[in-house]
Short mmCIF file of C-alpha atoms in Angstrom, two decimals:
data_model
loop_
_atom_site.label_atom_id
_atom_site.label_comp_id
_atom_site.label_asym_id
_atom_site.label_seq_id
_atom_site.Cartn_x
_atom_site.Cartn_y
_atom_site.Cartn_z
CA UNK A 8 15.73 5.42 -1.07
CA UNK A 9 18.02 8.37 -0.45
CA UNK A 10 15.22 10.51 1.00
CA UNK A 11 14.14 7.58 3.19
CA UNK A 12 17.67 7.26 4.56
CA UNK A 13 18.40 10.99 4.91
CA UNK A 14 15.15 11.69 6.77
CA UNK A 15 16.64 9.92 9.81
CA UNK A 16 20.17 11.31 9.45
CA UNK A 17 20.79 13.94 12.16
CA UNK A 18 23.83 15.27 10.33
CA UNK A 19 21.96 15.94 7.10
CA UNK A 20 20.49 19.46 6.77
CA UNK A 21 19.67 20.12 10.45
CA UNK A 22 18.23 23.50 9.39
CA UNK A 23 15.28 21.58 7.91
CA UNK A 24 14.09 20.57 11.35
CA UNK A 25 14.06 17.42 13.44
CA UNK A 26 14.86 14.07 11.90
CA UNK A 27 12.11 11.57 11.21
CA UNK A 28 12.63 7.83 11.10
CA UNK A 29 10.21 6.37 8.59
CA UNK A 30 9.03 3.08 10.07
CA UNK A 31 8.43 1.09 6.89
CA UNK A 32 9.13 1.48 3.19
CA UNK A 33 6.99 -0.18 0.52
CA UNK A 34 6.98 -0.34 -3.26
CA UNK A 35 3.67 -0.46 -5.09
CA UNK A 36 3.14 -3.81 -6.88
CA UNK A 37 -0.25 -3.20 -8.49
CA UNK A 38 0.70 -4.88 -11.78
CA UNK A 39 1.31 -8.59 -11.38
CA UNK A 40 0.59 -11.63 -13.49
CA UNK A 41 -1.54 -13.05 -10.66
CA UNK A 42 -3.77 -9.99 -10.61
CA UNK A 43 -4.06 -9.83 -14.39
CA UNK A 44 -4.87 -13.56 -14.57
CA UNK A 45 -7.56 -13.24 -11.91
CA UNK A 46 -9.22 -10.31 -13.68
CA UNK A 47 -8.87 -11.99 -17.09
CA UNK A 48 -10.44 -15.23 -15.82
CA UNK A 49 -13.44 -13.43 -14.32
CA UNK A 50 -13.92 -11.32 -17.44
CA UNK A 51 -13.73 -14.41 -19.66
CA UNK A 52 -16.29 -16.15 -17.46
CA UNK A 53 -18.73 -13.24 -17.20
CA UNK A 54 -18.30 -11.50 -20.57
CA UNK A 55 -16.50 -13.74 -23.11
CA UNK A 56 -17.11 -11.21 -25.91
CA UNK A 57 -15.59 -8.27 -24.03
CA UNK A 58 -13.17 -6.13 -26.04
CA UNK A 59 -11.10 -5.83 -22.85
CA UNK A 60 -9.99 -9.46 -23.19
CA UNK A 61 -7.53 -8.52 -25.92
CA UNK A 62 -5.89 -5.92 -23.66
CA UNK A 63 -5.67 -8.36 -20.76
CA UNK A 64 -4.21 -11.05 -23.01
CA UNK A 65 -1.45 -8.64 -24.05
CA UNK A 66 -0.76 -7.52 -20.47
CA UNK A 67 -0.66 -11.12 -19.24
CA UNK A 68 1.74 -12.07 -22.04
CA UNK A 69 4.39 -9.53 -21.07
CA UNK A 70 3.93 -10.24 -17.34
CA UNK A 71 4.05 -14.03 -17.49
CA UNK A 72 7.60 -14.41 -16.24
CA UNK A 73 7.67 -11.48 -13.83
CA UNK A 74 8.01 -12.67 -10.23
CA UNK A 75 5.21 -11.96 -7.77
CA UNK A 76 6.96 -9.63 -5.33
CA UNK A 77 4.05 -8.55 -3.14
CA UNK A 78 4.55 -9.13 0.58
CA UNK A 79 1.48 -7.13 1.56
CA UNK A 80 -2.05 -7.29 0.22
CA UNK A 81 -4.39 -4.62 1.56
CA UNK A 82 -8.14 -5.14 1.08
CA UNK A 83 -9.11 -1.95 -0.74
CA UNK A 84 -11.80 -2.79 -3.28
CA UNK A 85 -14.41 -0.54 -1.70
CA UNK A 86 -12.03 2.42 -2.13
CA UNK A 87 -11.13 1.97 -5.83
CA UNK A 88 -13.51 4.78 -6.83
CA UNK A 89 -11.86 7.19 -4.40
CA UNK A 90 -8.42 6.06 -5.59
CA UNK A 91 -9.33 6.80 -9.20
CA UNK A 92 -10.87 10.16 -8.31
CA UNK A 93 -7.68 11.15 -6.49
CA UNK A 94 -5.53 10.08 -9.43
CA UNK A 95 -7.75 11.97 -11.88
CA UNK A 96 -7.56 15.09 -9.70
CA UNK A 97 -3.78 15.05 -10.10
CA UNK A 98 -3.15 14.61 -13.82
CA UNK A 99 0.59 14.71 -13.17
CA UNK A 100 0.22 11.30 -11.47
CA UNK A 101 -1.84 9.54 -14.14
CA UNK A 102 -3.20 11.17 -17.29
CA UNK A 103 -7.01 11.17 -17.41
CA UNK A 104 -6.93 9.28 -20.71
CA UNK A 105 -4.42 6.72 -19.42
CA UNK A 106 -4.99 3.02 -20.02
CA UNK A 107 -4.71 2.71 -16.23
CA UNK A 108 -8.44 3.42 -16.19
CA UNK A 109 -9.43 0.90 -18.88
CA UNK A 110 -10.62 -1.80 -16.49
CA UNK A 111 -13.92 -1.29 -14.68
CA UNK A 112 -13.71 -1.02 -10.90
CA UNK A 113 -16.60 -3.48 -10.52
CA UNK A 114 -14.52 -6.10 -12.32
CA UNK A 115 -11.45 -5.37 -10.17
CA UNK A 116 -13.51 -5.44 -6.97
CA UNK A 117 -14.73 -8.96 -7.74
CA UNK A 118 -11.53 -10.42 -9.19
CA UNK A 119 -8.78 -8.78 -7.11
CA UNK A 120 -10.09 -6.35 -4.45
CA UNK A 121 -6.62 -5.57 -3.12
CA UNK A 122 -3.73 -3.19 -3.49
CA UNK A 123 -0.42 -5.05 -3.50
CA UNK A 124 2.82 -3.76 -2.02
CA UNK A 125 6.32 -5.06 -1.39
CA UNK A 126 7.90 -4.32 1.98
CA UNK A 127 11.41 -3.08 1.20
CA UNK A 128 12.57 -2.12 4.68
CA UNK A 129 11.17 -2.04 8.19
CA UNK A 130 12.54 -0.36 11.28
CA UNK A 131 9.86 -1.97 13.46
CA UNK A 132 9.63 -5.61 14.55
CA UNK A 133 7.21 -7.68 12.53
CA UNK A 134 5.59 -10.98 13.45
CA UNK A 135 6.72 -14.18 11.77
CA UNK A 136 4.04 -15.11 9.27
CA UNK A 137 5.63 -17.68 7.00
CA UNK A 138 4.15 -17.38 3.51
CA UNK A 139 1.11 -15.40 4.64
CA UNK A 140 0.86 -11.87 3.29
CA UNK A 141 0.73 -8.83 5.52
CA UNK A 142 -2.61 -6.98 5.24
CA UNK A 143 -1.93 -3.79 7.20
CA UNK A 144 0.69 -1.27 6.08
CA UNK A 145 0.85 0.10 9.63
CA UNK A 146 1.37 -3.21 11.41
CA UNK A 147 4.03 -2.73 14.07
CA UNK A 148 4.14 1.06 13.66
CA UNK A 149 3.74 2.92 16.95
CA UNK A 150 2.28 6.40 17.09
CA UNK A 151 5.00 8.04 19.15
CA UNK A 152 3.01 11.24 19.59
CA UNK A 153 0.13 9.24 21.11
CA UNK A 154 2.61 7.46 23.37
CA UNK A 155 4.05 10.81 24.46
CA UNK A 156 0.56 12.16 25.17
CA UNK A 157 -0.28 9.05 27.19
CA UNK A 158 2.94 9.41 29.19
CA UNK A 159 2.17 13.10 29.82
CA UNK A 160 -1.35 12.15 30.94
CA UNK A 161 0.02 9.41 33.23
CA UNK A 162 2.58 11.80 34.72
CA UNK A 163 -0.12 14.42 35.33
CA UNK A 164 -2.24 11.79 37.09
CA UNK A 165 0.73 10.69 39.24
CA UNK A 166 1.54 14.32 40.08
CA UNK A 167 -2.10 14.96 41.05
CA UNK A 168 -2.15 11.85 43.25
CA UNK A 169 1.09 12.90 44.92
CA UNK A 170 -0.24 16.40 45.54
CA UNK A 171 -3.47 14.99 46.99
CA UNK A 172 -1.55 12.55 49.20
CA UNK A 173 0.68 15.37 50.51
CA UNK A 174 -2.36 17.33 51.78
#
């Protein structure tokens, strides 16, 4: 949180360059009882003899009372292979022999093809959605560099029109 706050603080380390206001801050909520239950149920239905059931039973047991904190659910099932490859390429993130990789992506893609996040803070206005989950991490975020380029383009067009009109 400190880095998130200091990135926008003009008085903090100005020698590091211009400040940057991060638009939104999320926490990863990949492990939830709801996700584990969904995967467990599908595994039980499709492969009742699977040795993975024991692992899921244990995970579900210690997650039973944990609140579901996700506010955002991004459809990502088709990218689980790329996610795992990226994690494996950086062993400092997740060890290659980690139990993180014990569940098959095909099972995850059918049972819970999402990545879950919790919105912690937003500097941009967000629509009222009641109990519905957000599905786009960039919702409400404006690309200020694109806006600046568009303004420059508009100003160039106005200048060209003014020059043409003056002739």
